[in-house]
CSV table of C-alpha atoms (C1' of nucleotides) in Angstrom, one decimal:
chain,number,residue,atom,x,y,z
A,1355,MET,CA,0.0,0.1,0.0
A,1356,ASP,CA,1.6,3.2,-1.0
A,1357,GLN,CA,1.8,6.2,1.2
A,1358,ASP,CA,-0.8,8.2,-0.6
A,1359,PHE,CA,-3.2,5.5,-0.3
A,1360,LYS,CA,-2.5,5.3,3.3
A,1361,GLY,CA,-3.0,9.0,3.7
A,1362,ILE,CA,-6.4,8.8,1.9
A,1363,VAL,CA,-7.5,5.9,4.0
A,1364,MET,CA,-6.4,7.4,7.3
A,1365,SER,CA,-8.0,10.8,6.6
A,1366,THR,CA,-11.1,9.0,5.6
A,1367,ILE,CA,-11.0,6.8,8.6
A,1368,THR,CA,-10.4,9.8,10.9
A,1369,HIS,CA,-13.4,11.5,9.6
A,1370,ASP,CA,-15.6,8.4,10.0
A,1371,TYR,CA,-14.2,7.7,13.4
A,1372,ASN,CA,-15.4,11.1,14.6
A,1373,TYR,CA,-18.6,10.7,12.9
A,1374,ASN,CA,-19.1,7.3,14.6
A,1375,ASN,CA,-18.3,8.5,18.0
A,1376,GLN,CA,-21.2,10.8,17.9
A,1377,SER,CA,-23.8,8.3,17.0
A,1378,ASP,CA,-22.2,5.0,17.1
A,1379,ASP,CA,-24.7,2.7,18.8
A,1380,SER,CA,-27.7,4.7,18.0
A,1381,SER,CA,-26.8,4.5,14.3
A,1382,ILE,CA,-27.1,0.7,14.3
A,1383,ASP,CA,-30.4,-0.8,13.8
A,1384,GLN,CA,-30.7,-2.7,17.0
A,1385,GLU,CA,-33.3,-5.0,15.8
A,1386,ASP,CA,-31.3,-6.0,12.7
A,1387,GLN,CA,-28.2,-6.5,14.9
A,1388,LEU,CA,-30.1,-8.8,17.0
A,1389,MET,CA,-31.5,-10.6,14.1
A,1390,ASP,CA,-28.4,-11.3,12.1
A,1391,ASP,CA,-25.5,-9.5,13.9
A,1392,LEU,CA,-24.9,-7.3,11.0
A,1393,ARG,CA,-23.6,-3.8,11.4
A,1394,ARG,CA,-25.0,-0.8,9.4
A,1395,GLY,CA,-24.4,2.9,9.2
A,1396,PRO,CA,-21.0,4.7,9.1
A,1397,TRP,CA,-18.0,2.6,8.9
A,1398,THR,CA,-15.4,2.6,11.6
A,1399,VAL,CA,-11.6,2.9,11.4
A,1400,GLU,CA,-11.3,-0.9,12.2
A,1401,GLU,CA,-13.8,-1.9,9.5
A,1402,ASP,CA,-12.0,0.2,6.9
A,1403,LEU,CA,-8.6,-1.3,7.7
A,1404,LEU,CA,-10.0,-4.8,7.8
A,1405,LEU,CA,-11.6,-4.2,4.3
A,1406,VAL,CA,-8.6,-2.5,2.8
A,1407,ASN,CA,-6.1,-5.1,4.2
A,1408,TYR,CA,-8.3,-8.0,3.0
A,1409,ILE,CA,-8.6,-6.7,-0.6
A,1410,ALA,CA,-4.9,-5.9,-0.6
A,1411,ASN,CA,-4.2,-9.4,0.1
A,1412,HIS,CA,-7.0,-11.2,-1.7
A,1413,GLY,CA,-8.4,-8.8,-4.2
A,1414,GLU,CA,-12.0,-7.8,-4.6
A,1415,GLY,CA,-15.1,-9.7,-5.7
A,1416,ARG,CA,-17.6,-12.3,-4.1
A,1417,TRP,CA,-18.4,-9.6,-1.6
A,1418,ASN,CA,-20.6,-11.7,0.6
A,1419,SER,CA,-17.8,-14.3,1.2
A,1420,LEU,CA,-15.3,-11.5,1.4
A,1421,ALA,CA,-17.2,-9.9,4.2
A,1422,ARG,CA,-17.3,-13.0,6.1
A,1423,CYS,CA,-13.7,-13.9,5.6
A,1424,ALA,CA,-12.5,-10.5,6.4
A,1425,GLY,CA,-14.3,-10.6,9.7
A,1426,LEU,CA,-16.6,-7.9,8.8
A,1427,LYS,CA,-20.1,-7.9,10.3
A,1428,ARG,CA,-21.4,-6.2,7.1
A,1429,THR,CA,-23.3,-7.2,4.1
A,1430,GLY,CA,-21.4,-7.9,0.9
A,1431,LYS,CA,-23.2,-5.0,-0.6
A,1432,SER,CA,-22.1,-2.6,2.1
A,1433,CYS,CA,-18.4,-3.8,1.7
A,1434,ARG,CA,-18.6,-3.3,-2.1
A,1435,LEU,CA,-20.0,0.1,-1.8
A,1436,ARG,CA,-17.6,1.2,0.8
A,1437,TRP,CA,-14.7,0.1,-1.3
A,1438,LEU,CA,-15.9,1.3,-4.6
A,1439,ASN,CA,-17.2,4.8,-3.5
A,1440,TYR,CA,-14.7,5.5,-0.7
A,1441,LEU,CA,-11.6,3.3,0.0
A,1442,ARG,CA,-10.6,2.5,-3.6
A,1443,PRO,CA,-7.3,4.1,-4.1
A,1444,ASP,CA,-8.1,5.6,-7.5
A,1445,VAL,CA,-11.2,7.4,-6.2
A,1446,ARG,CA,-10.8,11.0,-7.1
A,1447,ARG,CA,-11.7,13.4,-4.3
A,1448,GLY,CA,-12.4,17.1,-4.3
A,1449,ASN,CA,-14.5,19.5,-6.3
A,1450,ILE,CA,-16.0,18.5,-9.6
A,1451,THR,CA,-13.9,20.4,-12.1
A,1452,LEU,CA,-15.4,22.6,-14.9
A,1453,GLU,CA,-14.4,20.0,-17.3
A,1454,GLU,CA,-16.1,17.3,-15.4
A,1455,GLN,CA,-19.2,19.5,-15.0
A,1456,LEU,CA,-19.3,19.9,-18.8
A,1457,LEU,CA,-18.9,16.3,-19.3
A,1458,ILE,CA,-21.6,15.4,-16.9
A,1459,LEU,CA,-24.0,17.7,-18.5
A,1460,GLU,CA,-23.1,16.4,-21.9
A,1461,LEU,CA,-23.4,12.7,-21.0
A,1462,HIS,CA,-26.5,13.3,-18.9
A,1463,SER,CA,-28.2,14.9,-21.8
A,1464,ARG,CA,-27.8,11.8,-23.9
A,1465,TRP,CA,-27.9,9.0,-21.3
A,1466,GLY,CA,-30.2,10.4,-18.6
A,1467,ASN,CA,-29.7,9.1,-15.0
A,1468,ARG,CA,-27.3,6.3,-16.1
A,1469,TRP,CA,-24.8,7.4,-13.5
A,1470,SER,CA,-22.6,4.5,-13.7
A,1471,LYS,CA,-22.3,4.8,-17.4
A,1472,ILE,CA,-21.5,8.5,-17.1
A,1473,ALA,CA,-19.0,7.7,-14.2
A,1474,GLN,CA,-17.1,5.4,-16.6
A,1475,HIS,CA,-16.2,8.5,-18.5
A,1476,LEU,CA,-15.0,10.4,-15.5
A,1477,PRO,CA,-12.0,8.6,-14.2
A,1478,GLY,CA,-11.9,8.4,-10.5
A,1479,ARG,CA,-15.4,9.6,-10.0
A,1480,THR,CA,-18.1,7.4,-8.6
A,1481,ASP,CA,-21.6,7.1,-9.8
A,1482,ASN,CA,-22.7,8.0,-6.4
A,1483,GLU,CA,-20.6,11.2,-6.5
A,1484,ILE,CA,-22.0,12.2,-10.0
A,1485,LYS,CA,-25.5,11.5,-8.9
A,1486,ASN,CA,-25.1,13.6,-5.8
A,1487,TYR,CA,-23.7,16.4,-7.9
A,1488,TRP,CA,-26.6,16.2,-10.2
A,1489,ARG,CA,-29.1,16.3,-7.5
A,1490,THR,CA,-27.5,18.9,-5.4
A,1491,ARG,CA,-26.3,21.4,-8.2
A,1492,VAL,CA,-28.1,20.8,-11.3
A,1493,GLN,CA,-31.5,20.2,-9.8
A,1494,LYS,CA,-31.1,23.1,-7.5
A,1495,HIS,CA,-30.9,25.5,-10.6
A,1496,ALA,CA,-33.9,23.8,-12.1
A,1497,LYS,CA,-35.7,24.7,-9.1
A,1498,GLN,CA,-34.4,28.2,-9.2
A,1499,LEU,CA,-35.8,28.5,-12.8
A,1500,GLN,CA,-39.0,27.0,-11.6
A,1501,CYS,CA,-39.0,24.2,-14.1
A,1502,ASP,CA,-38.7,20.6,-14.1
A,1503,VAL,CA,-35.1,19.2,-14.5
A,1504,ASN,CA,-36.4,16.9,-17.2
A,1505,SER,CA,-38.3,19.5,-19.1
A,1506,LYS,CA,-37.3,20.6,-22.6
A,1507,GLN,CA,-36.9,24.1,-21.4
A,1508,PHE,CA,-34.3,23.3,-18.8
A,1509,LYS,CA,-32.5,21.0,-21.2
A,1510,ASP,CA,-32.3,23.8,-23.6
A,1511,THR,CA,-31.2,26.1,-21.0
A,1512,MET,CA,-28.4,23.7,-20.1
A,1513,ARG,CA,-27.4,23.1,-23.7
A,1514,TYR,CA,-27.5,26.6,-25.1
A,1515,LEU,CA,-26.6,28.7,-22.1
A,1516,TRP,CA,-25.0,26.6,-19.4
A,1517,MET,CA,-22.7,24.4,-21.4
A,1518,PRO,CA,-21.3,27.1,-23.6
A,1519,ARG,CA,-20.6,29.1,-20.5
A,1520,LEU,CA,-18.7,26.3,-19.0
A,1521,VAL,CA,-16.7,26.0,-22.1
A,1522,GLU,CA,-15.9,29.6,-22.0
A,1523,ARG,CA,-14.7,29.3,-18.5
A,1524,ILE,CA,-12.6,26.4,-19.2
A,1525,GLN,CA,-11.2,28.4,-22.1
A,1526,ALA,CA,-10.5,31.3,-20.0
A,1527,GLU,CA,-8.7,29.1,-17.4
A,1528,ALA,CA,-6.7,27.5,-20.1
A,1529,ALA,CA,-5.7,30.8,-21.5
A,1530,SER,CA,-4.8,32.0,-18.0
A,1531,THR,CA,-2.7,28.8,-17.4
A,1532,ALA,CA,-1.0,29.2,-20.8
A,1533,THR,CA,-0.2,32.8,-20.1
A,1534,THR,CA,1.3,31.9,-16.7
A,1535,ALA,CA,3.3,29.0,-18.2
A,1536,SER,CA,4.6,31.3,-21.0
A,1537,SER,CA,5.6,33.9,-18.7
A,1538,ASN,CA,7.5,31.3,-16.8
A,1539,GLY,CA,9.4,30.4,-19.9
A,1540,ALA,CA,7.8,27.2,-20.5
A,1541,LYS,CA,7.2,25.9,-24.1
A,1542,VAL,CA,3.6,26.0,-24.7
A,1543,ALA,CA,1.4,25.5,-27.6
A,1544,THR,CA,-0.6,28.3,-29.1
A,1545,ALA,CA,-3.6,28.9,-27.0
A,1546,ASN,CA,-6.4,27.8,-29.1
A,1547,SER,CA,-10.0,28.8,-28.9
A,1548,THR,CA,-12.0,26.1,-27.4
A,1549,ASN,CA,-15.2,25.5,-29.0
A,1550,TYR,CA,-17.9,23.3,-27.6
A,1551,MET,CA,-19.7,21.5,-30.3
A,1552,ASN,CA,-22.5,19.2,-29.7
A,1553,GLN,CA,-24.0,17.4,-32.5
A,1554,PRO,CA,-27.6,17.8,-31.7
A,1555,ASN,CA,-29.3,15.5,-34.1
A,1556,ASN,CA,-32.7,16.4,-32.8
A,1557,THR,CA,-31.5,17.2,-29.4
A,1558,MET,CA,-33.9,20.0,-29.1
A,1559,ASN,CA,-36.5,17.4,-28.9
A,1560,ASN,CA,-34.8,14.4,-27.6
A,1561,GLY,CA,-36.4,12.3,-25.1
A,1562,TYR,CA,-34.9,12.1,-21.6
A,1563,ASN,CA,-33.5,8.7,-22.0
A,1564,GLN,CA,-32.9,8.8,-25.6
A,1565,GLU,CA,-29.7,7.0,-26.6
A,1566,PHE,CA,-27.3,8.5,-28.9
A,1567,SER,CA,-24.6,6.7,-30.7
A,1568,ASP,CA,-21.2,7.7,-29.4
A,1569,ASP,CA,-20.0,9.2,-32.5
A,1570,GLN,CA,-22.4,11.9,-32.0
A,1571,TYR,CA,-20.7,13.9,-29.4
A,1572,ILE,CA,-17.8,16.0,-29.9
A,1573,PHE,CA,-15.7,18.4,-28.0
A,1574,GLN,CA,-13.2,20.1,-30.1
A,1575,THR,CA,-10.5,22.6,-29.5
A,1576,SER,CA,-9.8,24.4,-32.7
A,1577,ASN,CA,-8.1,27.5,-34.0
A,1578,ASN,CA,-11.4,29.3,-34.5
A,1579,GLU,CA,-11.8,27.3,-37.6
A,1580,PHE,CA,-14.5,25.0,-38.0
A,1581,SER,CA,-14.7,23.5,-41.6
A,1582,GLY,CA,-16.2,20.3,-40.8
A,1583,SER,CA,-13.0,18.6,-40.9
A,1584,PHE,CA,-11.0,17.4,-37.9
A,1585,ASN,CA,-7.9,16.6,-39.9
A,1586,ASN,CA,-6.0,19.6,-38.7
A,1587,GLN,CA,-6.9,19.2,-35.1
A,1588,SER,CA,-5.1,17.3,-32.4
A,1589,PHE,CA,-7.8,15.5,-30.7
A,1590,VAL,CA,-8.3,12.0,-29.6
A,1591,THR,CA,-10.1,9.9,-32.0
A,1592,ALA,CA,-11.6,7.3,-30.0
A,1593,THR,CA,-15.2,6.5,-29.1
A,1594,PRO,CA,-16.0,5.7,-25.6
A,1595,GLU,CA,-17.4,2.3,-26.3
A,1596,ASN,CA,-16.4,1.1,-29.6
A,1597,SER,CA,-12.7,2.0,-29.8
A,1598,SER,CA,-10.4,-1.0,-29.9
A,1599,THR,CA,-7.5,1.1,-29.2
A,1600,GLY,CA,-8.8,3.4,-26.6
A,1601,GLY,CA,-10.3,0.7,-24.3
A,1602,SER,CA,-8.4,0.0,-21.2
A,1603,SER,CA,-8.8,-1.2,-17.7
A,1604,ASP,CA,-7.7,0.8,-14.7
A,1605,SER,CA,-5.5,-0.6,-12.1
A,1606,MET,CA,-8.3,-2.0,-10.1
A,1607,GLY,CA,-9.8,-3.7,-13.0
A,1608,SER,CA,-12.8,-1.5,-13.5
A,1609,ASN,CA,-14.2,-1.2,-17.0
A,1610,THR,CA,-12.8,2.2,-17.9
A,1611,GLN,CA,-13.1,2.1,-21.6
A,1612,LEU,CA,-10.9,5.1,-22.4
A,1613,SER,CA,-7.7,6.2,-21.1
A,1614,SER,CA,-8.2,9.2,-18.8
A,1615,ASP,CA,-6.4,11.6,-21.2
A,1616,CYS,CA,-9.4,11.2,-23.4
A,1617,TYR,CA,-11.5,13.1,-20.9
A,1618,SER,CA,-9.0,15.0,-18.9
A,1619,PHE,CA,-9.3,18.2,-20.7
A,1620,PRO,CA,-6.7,20.4,-19.2
A,1621,HIS,CA,-3.8,18.2,-19.8
A,1622,SER,CA,-3.2,19.1,-23.4
A,1623,ASN,CA,-5.9,21.6,-24.0
A,1624,THR,CA,-7.7,19.1,-26.2
A,1625,TYR,CA,-10.7,17.9,-24.6
A,1626,ASN,CA,-11.9,16.3,-27.6
A,1627,ILE,CA,-13.9,13.2,-27.5
A,1628,ALA,CA,-15.0,10.8,-30.1
A,1629,GLN,CA,-14.5,10.2,-33.7
A,1630,ASN,CA,-17.2,11.8,-35.8
A,1631,THR,CA,-18.0,10.9,-39.3
A,1632,HIS,CA,-21.2,12.9,-39.5
A,1633,THR,CA,-19.3,16.0,-40.8
A,1634,ASN,CA,-22.2,17.1,-42.9
A,1635,ASN,CA,-24.1,17.7,-39.7
A,1636,TYR,CA,-21.6,20.2,-38.2
A,1637,SER,CA,-23.5,23.2,-39.5
A,1638,GLU,CA,-26.2,22.3,-37.1
A,1639,THR,CA,-24.0,22.7,-34.1
A,1640,LEU,CA,-23.9,25.8,-32.0
A,1641,PHE,CA,-20.7,27.5,-32.8
A,1642,SER,CA,-19.4,30.8,-33.7
A,1643,PRO,CA,-15.8,31.7,-34.7
A,1644,ASN,CA,-15.3,33.9,-31.7
A,1645,SER,CA,-16.4,31.2,-29.3
A,1646,ASN,CA,-19.7,32.8,-28.7
A,1647,TYR,CA,-22.7,30.8,-29.5
A,1648,TYR,CA,-25.5,31.3,-31.9
A,1649,TYR,CA,-28.2,29.4,-33.2
A,1650,HIS,CA,-28.0,28.0,-36.5
A,1651,GLN,CA,-30.8,29.3,-38.7
A,1652,GLN,CA,-32.2,25.8,-38.9
A,1653,GLN,CA,-32.6,25.6,-35.2
A,1654,GLN,CA,-34.1,29.1,-34.9
A,1655,GLN,CA,-36.7,27.9,-37.5
A,1656,GLN,CA,-37.3,25.0,-35.2
A,1657,GLY,CA,-38.3,27.4,-32.5
A,1658,SER,CA,-35.6,27.6,-29.9
A,1659,GLU,CA,-36.8,29.7,-27.1
A,1660,PHE,CA,-33.5,31.2,-26.4
A,1661,GLN,CA,-32.7,33.2,-29.3
A,1662,GLY,CA,-30.8,36.3,-28.6
A,1663,ILE,CA,-29.8,35.2,-25.1
A,1664,ASP,CA,-26.2,34.8,-26.1
A,1665,GLN,CA,-26.0,38.4,-27.2
A,1666,GLN,CA,-27.4,39.6,-24.0
A,1667,GLN,CA,-25.0,37.5,-22.1
A,1668,ASN,CA,-22.0,38.5,-24.0
A,1669,ASN,CA,-22.7,42.0,-22.7
A,1670,ASN,CA,-22.3,40.4,-19.3
A,1671,SER,CA,-19.6,38.1,-20.0
A,1672,ASN,CA,-17.4,39.2,-17.2
A,1673,MET,CA,-20.0,38.2,-14.8
A,1674,TRP,CA,-19.3,34.6,-15.2
A,1675,LEU,CA,-15.8,34.6,-16.6
A,1676,GLY,CA,-14.7,35.8,-13.2
A,1677,GLY,CA,-13.6,33.7,-10.3
A,1678,GLY,CA,-15.9,31.3,-8.5
A,1679,GLU,CA,-15.7,27.9,-7.1
A,1680,ASP,CA,-18.7,26.5,-9.0
A,1681,VAL,CA,-19.7,27.9,-12.2
A,1682,LEU,CA,-23.3,26.9,-11.5
A,1683,ASP,CA,-23.4,29.2,-8.5
A,1684,ASN,CA,-22.5,32.2,-10.5
A,1685,ILE,CA,-23.5,31.5,-13.9
A,1686,TRP,CA,-26.7,33.6,-14.0
A,1687,ASN,CA,-27.1,37.2,-13.0
A,1688,SER,CA,-30.4,38.7,-12.3
A,1689,ASP,CA,-30.9,39.7,-15.9
A,1690,ASP,CA,-30.3,36.2,-17.0
A,1691,MET,CA,-32.6,34.8,-14.5
A,1692,TRP,CA,-35.3,37.2,-15.4
A,1693,PHE,CA,-34.9,36.6,-19.2
A,1694,ILE,CA,-34.9,32.9,-18.7
A,1695,GLN,CA,-37.9,32.9,-16.5
A,1696,GLN,CA,-39.7,35.0,-19.1
A,1697,GLN,CA,-38.9,32.6,-21.8
A,1698,LEU,CA,-40.0,29.7,-19.6
A,1699,SER,CA,-43.3,31.4,-18.6
A,1700,ASN,CA,-43.9,32.3,-22.2
A,1701,ASP,CA,-43.5,28.7,-23.1
A,1702,LEU,CA,-45.9,27.4,-20.6
B,255,DA,C1',-25.0,33.5,20.5
B,256,DA,C1',-28.9,30.6,19.6
B,257,DC,C1',-31.8,28.8,16.5
B,258,DT,C1',-33.5,27.3,11.9
B,259,DT,C1',-32.9,26.0,7.3
B,260,DA,C1',-30.3,24.5,3.5
B,261,DT,C1',-26.8,21.7,1.6
B,262,DG,C1',-23.6,18.0,0.6
B,263,DC,C1',-22.7,13.4,0.7
B,264,DA,C1',-22.1,8.6,2.6
B,265,DA,C1',-24.8,4.9,3.1
B,266,DC,C1',-28.8,2.1,2.6
B,267,DC,C1',-32.7,-0.1,0.0
B,268,DG,C1',-35.3,-2.4,-3.4
B,269,DC,C1',-35.1,-4.1,-7.7
B,270,DA,C1',-33.2,-6.3,-11.9
B,271,DC,C1',-30.0,-9.1,-14.3
B,272,DC,C1',-26.9,-12.7,-14.6
B,273,DA,C1',-24.4,-17.0,-13.5
B,274,DT,C1',-24.3,-21.1,-11.2
B,275,DT,C1',-26.2,-25.1,-9.1
C,643,DT,C1',-36.3,-25.2,-15.5
C,644,DA,C1',-36.4,-23.3,-10.9
C,645,DA,C1',-33.8,-21.8,-7.1
C,646,DT,C1',-30.2,-19.4,-5.1
C,647,DG,C1',-26.4,-16.2,-4.7
C,648,DG,C1',-23.6,-12.4,-6.4
C,649,DT,C1',-23.5,-8.1,-8.5
C,650,DG,C1',-24.7,-3.7,-10.1
C,651,DC,C1',-27.9,0.1,-10.7
C,652,DG,C1',-30.9,4.1,-9.6
C,653,DG,C1',-33.5,6.1,-6.0
C,654,DT,C1',-33.8,7.6,-1.3
C,655,DT,C1',-32.6,8.5,3.5
C,656,DG,C1',-30.4,10.5,7.3
C,657,DC,C1',-26.8,12.9,9.5
C,658,DA,C1',-23.0,16.5,9.9
C,659,DT,C1',-22.0,20.9,8.6
C,660,DA,C1',-22.7,25.4,6.5
C,661,DA,C1',-25.3,29.3,5.9
C,662,DG,C1',-28.9,32.3,7.1
C,663,DT,C1',-31.9,34.8,10.4
DNA sequence: AACTTATGCAACCGCACCATT
DNA sequence: TAATGGTGCGGTTGCATAAGT
């Protein structure tokens, strides 16, 4: 067990130990304990160590027997959950990054609440964490907008306002990083404009759980050029699920299907995902050369409710390009909120 | 400072699916 | 083929803490 892992485990354990000291016995379902002598509720230091040590020596799997053999008075399910969501050394902790937020929004728009599937594309993040993020952050904003998180209106808001803003913030951070690196004498690539492109393919009207083929989502970093060809761009050409070259397994044997670099945007300023052969559809995407977003005429004709919002928000771009821990918390100003709510009320 | 409310998140639950017996 | 056990998923709960009054 390496030191980092130990550190993580110990900090985790310390947290839980304090937690348990406050509500130890009461947190246990007494009746169940009498019935089958199984513990429930928060894990203790000793339990964590038992589980970690056992898995280090014997590996994971067959969780019910693992729980017994390790001397844990827990269900196999509980052990599995504790390991996967918390003790596993490759669990990534800390705030969800802008890139991860963007990816979650994108993947959720196509897969719905299929958290484990979404989590497969965010290395180190668990389905539980992503689910919690969605429920606490995204649904909060749906509530603020007084619309259902599954409604077309909210989906459009995400796609045409929220996600482009995320991209611009990522872009701003990347530019800032490049500037810093450059001033430090580092050899850096030319800072490209980052363009978020989603191949909608009826996304304006897609069903909540509608499946999209994986070659239909694209993140591209370009030089403000968008000709429908990727040939001059340096992005990863691998699909999350059908790439024979991109597939991989992580150290713990989970089914990560792409190397993390495919989705770790800041590493190379290429947060490009997927190969895309539908080049003739690019004109349907939301893209403008200066990285502001406009609606393609075709989509305007389809009745997008948010025509003109971009222009308004460009006037206020500094509002959300500034600092802030969570783009979701400062993404709207009062004008935005008023405007969006007007649009939503008009649509009802 | 005390109290209330909101938020974040670990953990649990029920269900479905699959493999094995 | 049915029963059983293991696994994984999505939804929900409950507690600690933060934020607000």
